[in-house]
PDB file of C-alpha atoms in Angstrom:
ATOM      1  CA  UNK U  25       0.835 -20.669   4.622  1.00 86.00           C
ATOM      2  CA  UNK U  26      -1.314 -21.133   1.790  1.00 90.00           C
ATOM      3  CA  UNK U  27       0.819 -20.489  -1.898  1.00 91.00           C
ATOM      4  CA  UNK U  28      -0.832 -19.989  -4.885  1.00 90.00           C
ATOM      5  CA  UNK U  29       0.675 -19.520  -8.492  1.00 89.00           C
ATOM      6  CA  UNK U  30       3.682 -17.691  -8.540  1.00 90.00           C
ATOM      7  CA  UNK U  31       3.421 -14.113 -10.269  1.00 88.00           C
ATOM      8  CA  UNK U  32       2.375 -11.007  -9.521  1.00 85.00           C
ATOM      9  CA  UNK U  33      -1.105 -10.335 -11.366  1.00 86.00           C
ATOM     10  CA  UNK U  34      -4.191  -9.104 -10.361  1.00 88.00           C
ATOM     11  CA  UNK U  35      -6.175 -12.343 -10.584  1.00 89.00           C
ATOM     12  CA  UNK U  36      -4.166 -14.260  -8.550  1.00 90.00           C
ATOM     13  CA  UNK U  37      -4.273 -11.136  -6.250  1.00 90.00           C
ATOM     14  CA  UNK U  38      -7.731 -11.616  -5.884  1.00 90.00           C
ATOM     15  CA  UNK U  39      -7.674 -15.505  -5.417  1.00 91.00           C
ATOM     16  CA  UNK U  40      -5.570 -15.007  -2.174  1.00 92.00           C
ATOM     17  CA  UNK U  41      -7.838 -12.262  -1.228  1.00 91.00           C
ATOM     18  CA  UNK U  42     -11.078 -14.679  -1.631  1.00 91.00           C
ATOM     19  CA  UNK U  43      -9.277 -17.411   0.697  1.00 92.00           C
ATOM     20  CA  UNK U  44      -8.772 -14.676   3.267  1.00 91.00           C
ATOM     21  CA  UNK U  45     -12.390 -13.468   2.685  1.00 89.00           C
ATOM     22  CA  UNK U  46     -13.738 -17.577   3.283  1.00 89.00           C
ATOM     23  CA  UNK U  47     -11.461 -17.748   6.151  1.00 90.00           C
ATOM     24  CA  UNK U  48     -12.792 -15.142   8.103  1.00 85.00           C
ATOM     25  CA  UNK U  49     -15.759 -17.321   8.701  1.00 81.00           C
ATOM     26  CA  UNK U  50     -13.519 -19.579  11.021  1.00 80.00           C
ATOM     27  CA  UNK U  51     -12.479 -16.640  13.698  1.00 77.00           C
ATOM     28  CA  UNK U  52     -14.249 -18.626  16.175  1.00 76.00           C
ATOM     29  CA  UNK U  53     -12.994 -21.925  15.415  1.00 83.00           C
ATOM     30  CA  UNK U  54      -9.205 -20.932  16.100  1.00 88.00           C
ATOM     31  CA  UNK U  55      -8.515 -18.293  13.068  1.00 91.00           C
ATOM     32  CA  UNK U  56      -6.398 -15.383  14.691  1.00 90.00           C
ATOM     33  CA  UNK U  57      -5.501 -13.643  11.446  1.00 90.00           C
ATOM     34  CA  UNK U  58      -4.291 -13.865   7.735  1.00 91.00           C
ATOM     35  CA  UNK U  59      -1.500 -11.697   6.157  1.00 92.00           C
ATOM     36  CA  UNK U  60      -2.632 -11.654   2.057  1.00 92.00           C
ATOM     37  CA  UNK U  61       0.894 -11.428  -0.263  1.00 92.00           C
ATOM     38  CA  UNK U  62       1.706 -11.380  -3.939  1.00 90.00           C
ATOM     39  CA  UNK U  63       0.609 -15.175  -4.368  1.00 92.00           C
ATOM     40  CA  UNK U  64       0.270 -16.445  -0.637  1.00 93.00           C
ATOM     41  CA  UNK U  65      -1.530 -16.128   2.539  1.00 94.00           C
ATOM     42  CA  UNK U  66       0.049 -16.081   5.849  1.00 94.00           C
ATOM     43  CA  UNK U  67      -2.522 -17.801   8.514  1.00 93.00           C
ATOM     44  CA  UNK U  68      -2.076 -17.061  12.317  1.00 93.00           C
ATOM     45  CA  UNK U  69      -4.463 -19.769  14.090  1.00 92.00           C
ATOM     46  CA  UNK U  70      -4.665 -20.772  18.074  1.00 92.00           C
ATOM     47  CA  UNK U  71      -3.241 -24.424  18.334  1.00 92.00           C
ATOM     48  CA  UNK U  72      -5.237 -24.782  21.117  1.00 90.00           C
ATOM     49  CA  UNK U  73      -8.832 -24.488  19.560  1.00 89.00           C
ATOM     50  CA  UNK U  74      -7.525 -25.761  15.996  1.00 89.00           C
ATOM     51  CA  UNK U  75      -4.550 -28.947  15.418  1.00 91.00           C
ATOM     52  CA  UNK U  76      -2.474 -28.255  12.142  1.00 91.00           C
ATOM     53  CA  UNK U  77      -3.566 -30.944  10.070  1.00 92.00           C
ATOM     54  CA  UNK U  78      -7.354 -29.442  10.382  1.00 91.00           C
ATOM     55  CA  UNK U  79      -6.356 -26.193   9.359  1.00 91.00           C
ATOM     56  CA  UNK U  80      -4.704 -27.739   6.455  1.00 92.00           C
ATOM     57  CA  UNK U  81      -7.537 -29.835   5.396  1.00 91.00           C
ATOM     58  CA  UNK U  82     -10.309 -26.581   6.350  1.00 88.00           C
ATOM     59  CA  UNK U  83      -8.006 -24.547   3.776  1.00 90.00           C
ATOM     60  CA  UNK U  84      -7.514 -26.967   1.315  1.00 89.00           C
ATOM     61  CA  UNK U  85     -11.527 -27.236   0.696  1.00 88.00           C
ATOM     62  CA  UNK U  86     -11.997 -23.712   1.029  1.00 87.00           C
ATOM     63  CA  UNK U  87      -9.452 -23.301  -1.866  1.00 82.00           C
ATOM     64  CA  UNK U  88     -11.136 -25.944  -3.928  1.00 78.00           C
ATOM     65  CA  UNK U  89     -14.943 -24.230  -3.336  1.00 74.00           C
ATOM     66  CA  UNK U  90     -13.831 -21.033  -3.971  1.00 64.00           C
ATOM     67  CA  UNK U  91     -11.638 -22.020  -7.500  1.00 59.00           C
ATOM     68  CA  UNK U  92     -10.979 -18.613  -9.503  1.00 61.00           C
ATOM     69  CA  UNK U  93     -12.836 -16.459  -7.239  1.00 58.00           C
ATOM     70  CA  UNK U  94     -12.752 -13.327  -6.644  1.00 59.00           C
ATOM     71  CA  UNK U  95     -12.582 -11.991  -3.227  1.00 54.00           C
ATOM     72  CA  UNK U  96     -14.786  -9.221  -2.068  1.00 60.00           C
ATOM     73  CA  UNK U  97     -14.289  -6.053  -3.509  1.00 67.00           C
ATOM     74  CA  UNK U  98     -12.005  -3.492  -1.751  1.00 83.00           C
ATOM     75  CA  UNK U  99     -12.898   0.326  -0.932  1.00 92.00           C
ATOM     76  CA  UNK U 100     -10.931   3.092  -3.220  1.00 95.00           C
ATOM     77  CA  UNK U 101      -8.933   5.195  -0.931  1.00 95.00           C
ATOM     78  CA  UNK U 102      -7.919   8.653  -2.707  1.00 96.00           C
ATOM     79  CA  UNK U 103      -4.626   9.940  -1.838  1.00 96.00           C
ATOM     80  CA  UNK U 104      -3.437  13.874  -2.371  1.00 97.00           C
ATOM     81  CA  UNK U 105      -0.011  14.275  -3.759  1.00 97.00           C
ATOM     82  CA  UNK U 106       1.783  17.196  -4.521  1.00 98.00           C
ATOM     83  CA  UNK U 107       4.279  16.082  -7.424  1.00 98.00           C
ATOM     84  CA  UNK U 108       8.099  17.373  -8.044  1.00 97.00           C
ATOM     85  CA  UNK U 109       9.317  20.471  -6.729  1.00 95.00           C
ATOM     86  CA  UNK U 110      10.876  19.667  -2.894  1.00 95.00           C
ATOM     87  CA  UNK U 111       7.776  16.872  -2.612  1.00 97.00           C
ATOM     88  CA  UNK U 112       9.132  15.047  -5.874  1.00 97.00           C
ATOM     89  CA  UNK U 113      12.754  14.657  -6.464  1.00 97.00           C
ATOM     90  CA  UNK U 114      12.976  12.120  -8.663  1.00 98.00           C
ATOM     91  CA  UNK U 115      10.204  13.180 -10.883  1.00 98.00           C
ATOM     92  CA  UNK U 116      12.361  14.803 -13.429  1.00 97.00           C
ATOM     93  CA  UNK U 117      14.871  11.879 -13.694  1.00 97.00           C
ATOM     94  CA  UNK U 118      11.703   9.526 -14.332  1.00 98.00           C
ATOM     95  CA  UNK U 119      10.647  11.912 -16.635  1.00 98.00           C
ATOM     96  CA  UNK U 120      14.003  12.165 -18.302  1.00 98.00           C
ATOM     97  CA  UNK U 121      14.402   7.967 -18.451  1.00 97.00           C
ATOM     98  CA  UNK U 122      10.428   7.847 -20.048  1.00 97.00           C
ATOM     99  CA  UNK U 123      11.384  10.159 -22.631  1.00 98.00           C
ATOM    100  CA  UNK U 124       8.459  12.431 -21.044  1.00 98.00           C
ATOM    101  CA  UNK U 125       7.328  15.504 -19.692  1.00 98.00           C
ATOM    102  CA  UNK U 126       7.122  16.142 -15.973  1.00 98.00           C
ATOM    103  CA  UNK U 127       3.653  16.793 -16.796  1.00 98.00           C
ATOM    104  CA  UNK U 128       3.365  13.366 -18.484  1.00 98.00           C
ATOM    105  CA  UNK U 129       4.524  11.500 -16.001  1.00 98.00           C
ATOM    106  CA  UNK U 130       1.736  13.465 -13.515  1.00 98.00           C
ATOM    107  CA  UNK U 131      -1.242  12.679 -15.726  1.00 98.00           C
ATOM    108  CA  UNK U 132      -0.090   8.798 -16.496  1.00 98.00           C
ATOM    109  CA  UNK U 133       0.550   7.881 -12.860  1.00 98.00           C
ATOM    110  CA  UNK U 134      -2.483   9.755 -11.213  1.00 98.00           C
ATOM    111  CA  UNK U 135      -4.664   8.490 -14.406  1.00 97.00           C
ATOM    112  CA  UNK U 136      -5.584   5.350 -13.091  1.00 95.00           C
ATOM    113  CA  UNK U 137      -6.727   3.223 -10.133  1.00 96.00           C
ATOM    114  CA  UNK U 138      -3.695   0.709  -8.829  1.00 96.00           C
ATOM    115  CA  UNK U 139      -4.552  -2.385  -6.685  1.00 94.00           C
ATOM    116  CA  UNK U 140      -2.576  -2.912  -3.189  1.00 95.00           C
ATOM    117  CA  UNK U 141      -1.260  -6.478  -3.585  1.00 94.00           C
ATOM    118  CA  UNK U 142       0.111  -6.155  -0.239  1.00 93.00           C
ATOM    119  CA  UNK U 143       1.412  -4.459   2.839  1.00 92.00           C
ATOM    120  CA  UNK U 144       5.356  -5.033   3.778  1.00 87.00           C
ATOM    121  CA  UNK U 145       8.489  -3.633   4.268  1.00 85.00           C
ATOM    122  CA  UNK U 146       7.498  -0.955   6.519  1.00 86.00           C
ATOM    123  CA  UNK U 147       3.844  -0.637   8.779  1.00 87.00           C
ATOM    124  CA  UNK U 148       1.739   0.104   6.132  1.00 89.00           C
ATOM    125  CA  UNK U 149       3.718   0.234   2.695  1.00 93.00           C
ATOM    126  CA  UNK U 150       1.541  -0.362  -0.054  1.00 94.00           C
ATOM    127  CA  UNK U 151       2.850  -2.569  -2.808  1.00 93.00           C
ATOM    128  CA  UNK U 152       1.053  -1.151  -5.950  1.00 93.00           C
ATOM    129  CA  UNK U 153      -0.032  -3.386  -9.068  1.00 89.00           C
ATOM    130  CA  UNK U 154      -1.483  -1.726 -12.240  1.00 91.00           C
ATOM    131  CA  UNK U 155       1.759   1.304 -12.593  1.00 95.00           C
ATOM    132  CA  UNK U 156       1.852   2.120 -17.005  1.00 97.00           C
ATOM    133  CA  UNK U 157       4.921   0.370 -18.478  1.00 96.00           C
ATOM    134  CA  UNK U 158       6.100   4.059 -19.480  1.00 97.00           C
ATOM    135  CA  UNK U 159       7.092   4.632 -15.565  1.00 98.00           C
ATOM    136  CA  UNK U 160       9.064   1.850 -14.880  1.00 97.00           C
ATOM    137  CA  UNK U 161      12.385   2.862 -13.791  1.00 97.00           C
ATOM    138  CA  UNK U 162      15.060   0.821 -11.924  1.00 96.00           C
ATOM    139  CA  UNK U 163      15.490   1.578  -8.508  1.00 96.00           C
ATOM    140  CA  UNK U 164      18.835   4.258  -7.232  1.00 96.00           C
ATOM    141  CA  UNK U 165      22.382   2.895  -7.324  1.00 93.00           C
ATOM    142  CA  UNK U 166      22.631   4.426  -4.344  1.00 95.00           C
ATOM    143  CA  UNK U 167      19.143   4.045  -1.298  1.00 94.00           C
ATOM    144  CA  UNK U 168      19.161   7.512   0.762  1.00 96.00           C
ATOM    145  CA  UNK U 169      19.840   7.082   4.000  1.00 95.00           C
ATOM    146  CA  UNK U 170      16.123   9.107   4.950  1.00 96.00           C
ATOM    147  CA  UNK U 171      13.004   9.560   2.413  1.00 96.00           C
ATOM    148  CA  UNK U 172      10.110  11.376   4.431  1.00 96.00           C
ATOM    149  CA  UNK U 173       7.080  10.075   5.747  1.00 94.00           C
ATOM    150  CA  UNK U 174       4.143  10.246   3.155  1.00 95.00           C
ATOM    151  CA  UNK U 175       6.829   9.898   0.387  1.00 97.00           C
ATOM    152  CA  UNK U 176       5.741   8.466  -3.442  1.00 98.00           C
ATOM    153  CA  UNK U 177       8.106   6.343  -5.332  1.00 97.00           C
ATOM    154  CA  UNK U 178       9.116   4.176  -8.034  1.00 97.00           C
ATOM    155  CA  UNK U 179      10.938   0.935  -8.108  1.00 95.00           C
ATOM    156  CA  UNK U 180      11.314  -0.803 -10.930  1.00 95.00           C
ATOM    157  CA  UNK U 181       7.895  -2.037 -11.964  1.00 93.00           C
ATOM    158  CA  UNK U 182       6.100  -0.481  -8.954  1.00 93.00           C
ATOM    159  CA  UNK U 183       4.862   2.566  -7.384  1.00 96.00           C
ATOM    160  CA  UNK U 184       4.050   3.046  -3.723  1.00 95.00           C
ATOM    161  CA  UNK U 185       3.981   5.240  -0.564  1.00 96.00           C
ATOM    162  CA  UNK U 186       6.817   5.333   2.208  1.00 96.00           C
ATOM    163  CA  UNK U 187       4.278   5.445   5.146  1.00 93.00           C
ATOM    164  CA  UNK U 188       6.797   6.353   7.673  1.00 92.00           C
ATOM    165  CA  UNK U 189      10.549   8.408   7.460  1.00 94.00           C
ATOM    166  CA  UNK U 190      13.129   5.647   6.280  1.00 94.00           C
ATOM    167  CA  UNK U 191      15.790   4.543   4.479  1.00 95.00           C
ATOM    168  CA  UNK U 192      14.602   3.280   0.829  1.00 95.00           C
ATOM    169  CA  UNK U 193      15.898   3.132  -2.644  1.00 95.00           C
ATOM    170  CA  UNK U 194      12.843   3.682  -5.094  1.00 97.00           C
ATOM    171  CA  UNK U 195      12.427   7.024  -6.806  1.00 98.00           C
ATOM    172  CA  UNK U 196      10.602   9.843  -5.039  1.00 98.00           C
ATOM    173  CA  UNK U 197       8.346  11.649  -7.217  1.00 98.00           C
ATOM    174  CA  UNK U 198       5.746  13.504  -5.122  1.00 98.00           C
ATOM    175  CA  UNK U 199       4.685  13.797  -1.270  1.00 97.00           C
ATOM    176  CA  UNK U 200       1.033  13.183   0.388  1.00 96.00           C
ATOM    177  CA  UNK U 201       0.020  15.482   3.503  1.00 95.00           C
ATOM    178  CA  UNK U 202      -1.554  12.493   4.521  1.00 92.00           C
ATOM    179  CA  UNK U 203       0.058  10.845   7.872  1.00 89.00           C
ATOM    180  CA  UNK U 204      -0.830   7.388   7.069  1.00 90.00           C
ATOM    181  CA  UNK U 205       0.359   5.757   9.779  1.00 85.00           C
ATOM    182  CA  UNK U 206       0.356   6.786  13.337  1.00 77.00           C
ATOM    183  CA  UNK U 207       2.184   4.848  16.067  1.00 74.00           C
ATOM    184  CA  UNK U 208       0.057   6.451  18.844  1.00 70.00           C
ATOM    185  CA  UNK U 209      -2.818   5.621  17.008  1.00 65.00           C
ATOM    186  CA  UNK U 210      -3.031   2.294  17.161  1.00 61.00           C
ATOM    187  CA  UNK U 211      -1.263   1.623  14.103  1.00 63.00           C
ATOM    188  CA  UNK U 212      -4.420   2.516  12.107  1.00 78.00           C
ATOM    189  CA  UNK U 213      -4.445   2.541   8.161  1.00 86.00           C
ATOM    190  CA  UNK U 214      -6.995   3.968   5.894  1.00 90.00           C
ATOM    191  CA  UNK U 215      -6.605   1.059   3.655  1.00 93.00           C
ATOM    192  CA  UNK U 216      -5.367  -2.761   3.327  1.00 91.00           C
ATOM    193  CA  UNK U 217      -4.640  -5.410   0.880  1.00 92.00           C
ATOM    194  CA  UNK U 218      -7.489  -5.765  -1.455  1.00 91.00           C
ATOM    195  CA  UNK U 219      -7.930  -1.855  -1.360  1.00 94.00           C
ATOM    196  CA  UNK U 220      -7.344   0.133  -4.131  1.00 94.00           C
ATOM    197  CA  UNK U 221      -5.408   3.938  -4.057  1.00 96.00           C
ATOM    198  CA  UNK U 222      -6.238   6.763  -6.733  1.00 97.00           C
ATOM    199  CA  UNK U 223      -3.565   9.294  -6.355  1.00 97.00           C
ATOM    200  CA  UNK U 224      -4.865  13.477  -6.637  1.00 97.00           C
ATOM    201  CA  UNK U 225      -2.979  15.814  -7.836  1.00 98.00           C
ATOM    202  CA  UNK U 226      -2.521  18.890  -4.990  1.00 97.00           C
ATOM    203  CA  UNK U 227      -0.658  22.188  -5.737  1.00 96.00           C
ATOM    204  CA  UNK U 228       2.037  23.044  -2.989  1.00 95.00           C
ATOM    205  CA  UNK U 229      -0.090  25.744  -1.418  1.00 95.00           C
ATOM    206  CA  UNK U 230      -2.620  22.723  -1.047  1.00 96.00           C
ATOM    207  CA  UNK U 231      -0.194  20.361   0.390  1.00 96.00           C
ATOM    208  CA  UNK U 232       1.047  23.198   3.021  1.00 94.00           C
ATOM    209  CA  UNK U 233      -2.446  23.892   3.632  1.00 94.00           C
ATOM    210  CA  UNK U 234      -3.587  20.198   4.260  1.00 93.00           C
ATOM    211  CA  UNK U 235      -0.450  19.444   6.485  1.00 89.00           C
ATOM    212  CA  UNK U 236      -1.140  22.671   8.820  1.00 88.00           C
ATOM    213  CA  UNK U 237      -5.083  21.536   8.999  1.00 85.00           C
ATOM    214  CA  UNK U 238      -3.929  18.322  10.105  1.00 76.00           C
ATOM    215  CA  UNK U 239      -1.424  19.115  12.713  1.00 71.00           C
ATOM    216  CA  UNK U 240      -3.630  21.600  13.689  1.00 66.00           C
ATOM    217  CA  UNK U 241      -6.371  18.805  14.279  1.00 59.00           C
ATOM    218  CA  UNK U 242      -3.569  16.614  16.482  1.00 59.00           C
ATOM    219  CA  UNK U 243      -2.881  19.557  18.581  1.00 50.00           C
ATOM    220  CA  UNK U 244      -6.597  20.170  18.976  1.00 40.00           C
ATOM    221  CA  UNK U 245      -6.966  16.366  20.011  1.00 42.00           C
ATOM    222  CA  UNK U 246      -3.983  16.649  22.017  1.00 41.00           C
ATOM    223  CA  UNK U 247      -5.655  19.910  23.774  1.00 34.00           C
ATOM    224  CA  UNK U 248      -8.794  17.938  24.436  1.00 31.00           C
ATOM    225  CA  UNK U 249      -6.941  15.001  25.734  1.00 38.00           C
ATOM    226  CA  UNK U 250      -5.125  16.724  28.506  1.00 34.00           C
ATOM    227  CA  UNK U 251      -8.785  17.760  30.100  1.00 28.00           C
ATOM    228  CA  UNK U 252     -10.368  14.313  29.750  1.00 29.00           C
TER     229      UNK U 252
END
């Protein structure tokens, strides 16, 4: 494991992410895979094609060339979210602890652009950096037993996006259509660390409307499937 300095910013974000970017280069000298964090990288490598102390030593000068650079810019991924209401249960609470507006709190955390730092937790949880101080809010006393696939929450200084039905403690504050990760699909995600994630505003009607689409699509493929 490679650690770098310990805090969660967005330039030492991008330092792990240019290691992981140089290391790529070595797939075929024993590299199996790299798993970027807050300030380390995790480095899966074959033993038998590459010893320990090489790795080491191949990671060490890759470090040193590379200094303060950044890695290679990530793809924005745009993510509709339909906000309060039966979607967003929390929103009014985080509204209430801001000293906002529901509205407010819609406009400041779908205004910007927020950085995946990493994935963890569950397949495919986003850890967001870049959430406005205004919407930091401390995590429930009391984690529900179930939050719904697709949820988006706050926890403490974050915000991110319960990929899958689980347990969880942040507060929920809207709901994406999206099904962001599929099991049966390979375990497929439409973004990774070094991505970034723009949240959309949707309506209800829209999210209702974008969730029958797409279960309409997976019944289609399903359809299709059973004649191949």
């Amino acid at each position: 494991m490679a650690v770098f300095e310990q805090r969660i910013a967005e330039e030492v974000s991008r330092e792990v992410m240019a290691l992981a970017d140089a290391l790529k280069t070595l797939e075929n000298e024993g590299i199996r895979e790299t798993v970027p964090a807050f300030a380390s990288l995790l480095v899966y490598y074959d033993p038998l094609k590459l010893d320990y102390g090489t790795l080491e030593q191949k990671i060490r000068t890759l470090a040193g060339r590379n200094g303060k650079k950044a890695g290679t810019a990530g793809k924005t991924v745009k993510i509709p979210v339909c906000y309060g209401g039966r979607y967003g249960e929390d929103l009014r609470d985080v509204a209430e602890h801001a000293n906002l507006s529901e509205e407010e709190v819609v406009r400041i955390h779908s205004g910007r652009d927020y950085r995946i730092y990493m994935l963890g937790f569950l397949p495919g949880f986003p850890y967001l950096g870049g959430l406005d101080e205004r919407l930091f809010t401390p995590r429930l006393e009391s984690p529900r037993t179930r939050i719904p696939a697709g949820s988006v929450g706050i926890g403490g200084k974050q915000t991110g996006i319960y990929p899958m039905a689980s347990p969880g403690g942040w507060r929920i504050i809207g709901r994406t259509p999206l099904t962001l990760f599929d099991p049966g699909g390979a375990g497929k995600l439409p973004y990774h660390a070094g991505d970034a994630i723009r949240f959309v505003p949707i309506s209800e009607a829209e999210f209702e409307r974008m969730r029958k689409t797409a279960a309409e699509a997976d019944r289609a493929d399903e359809h299709l499937e059973a004649y191949v």
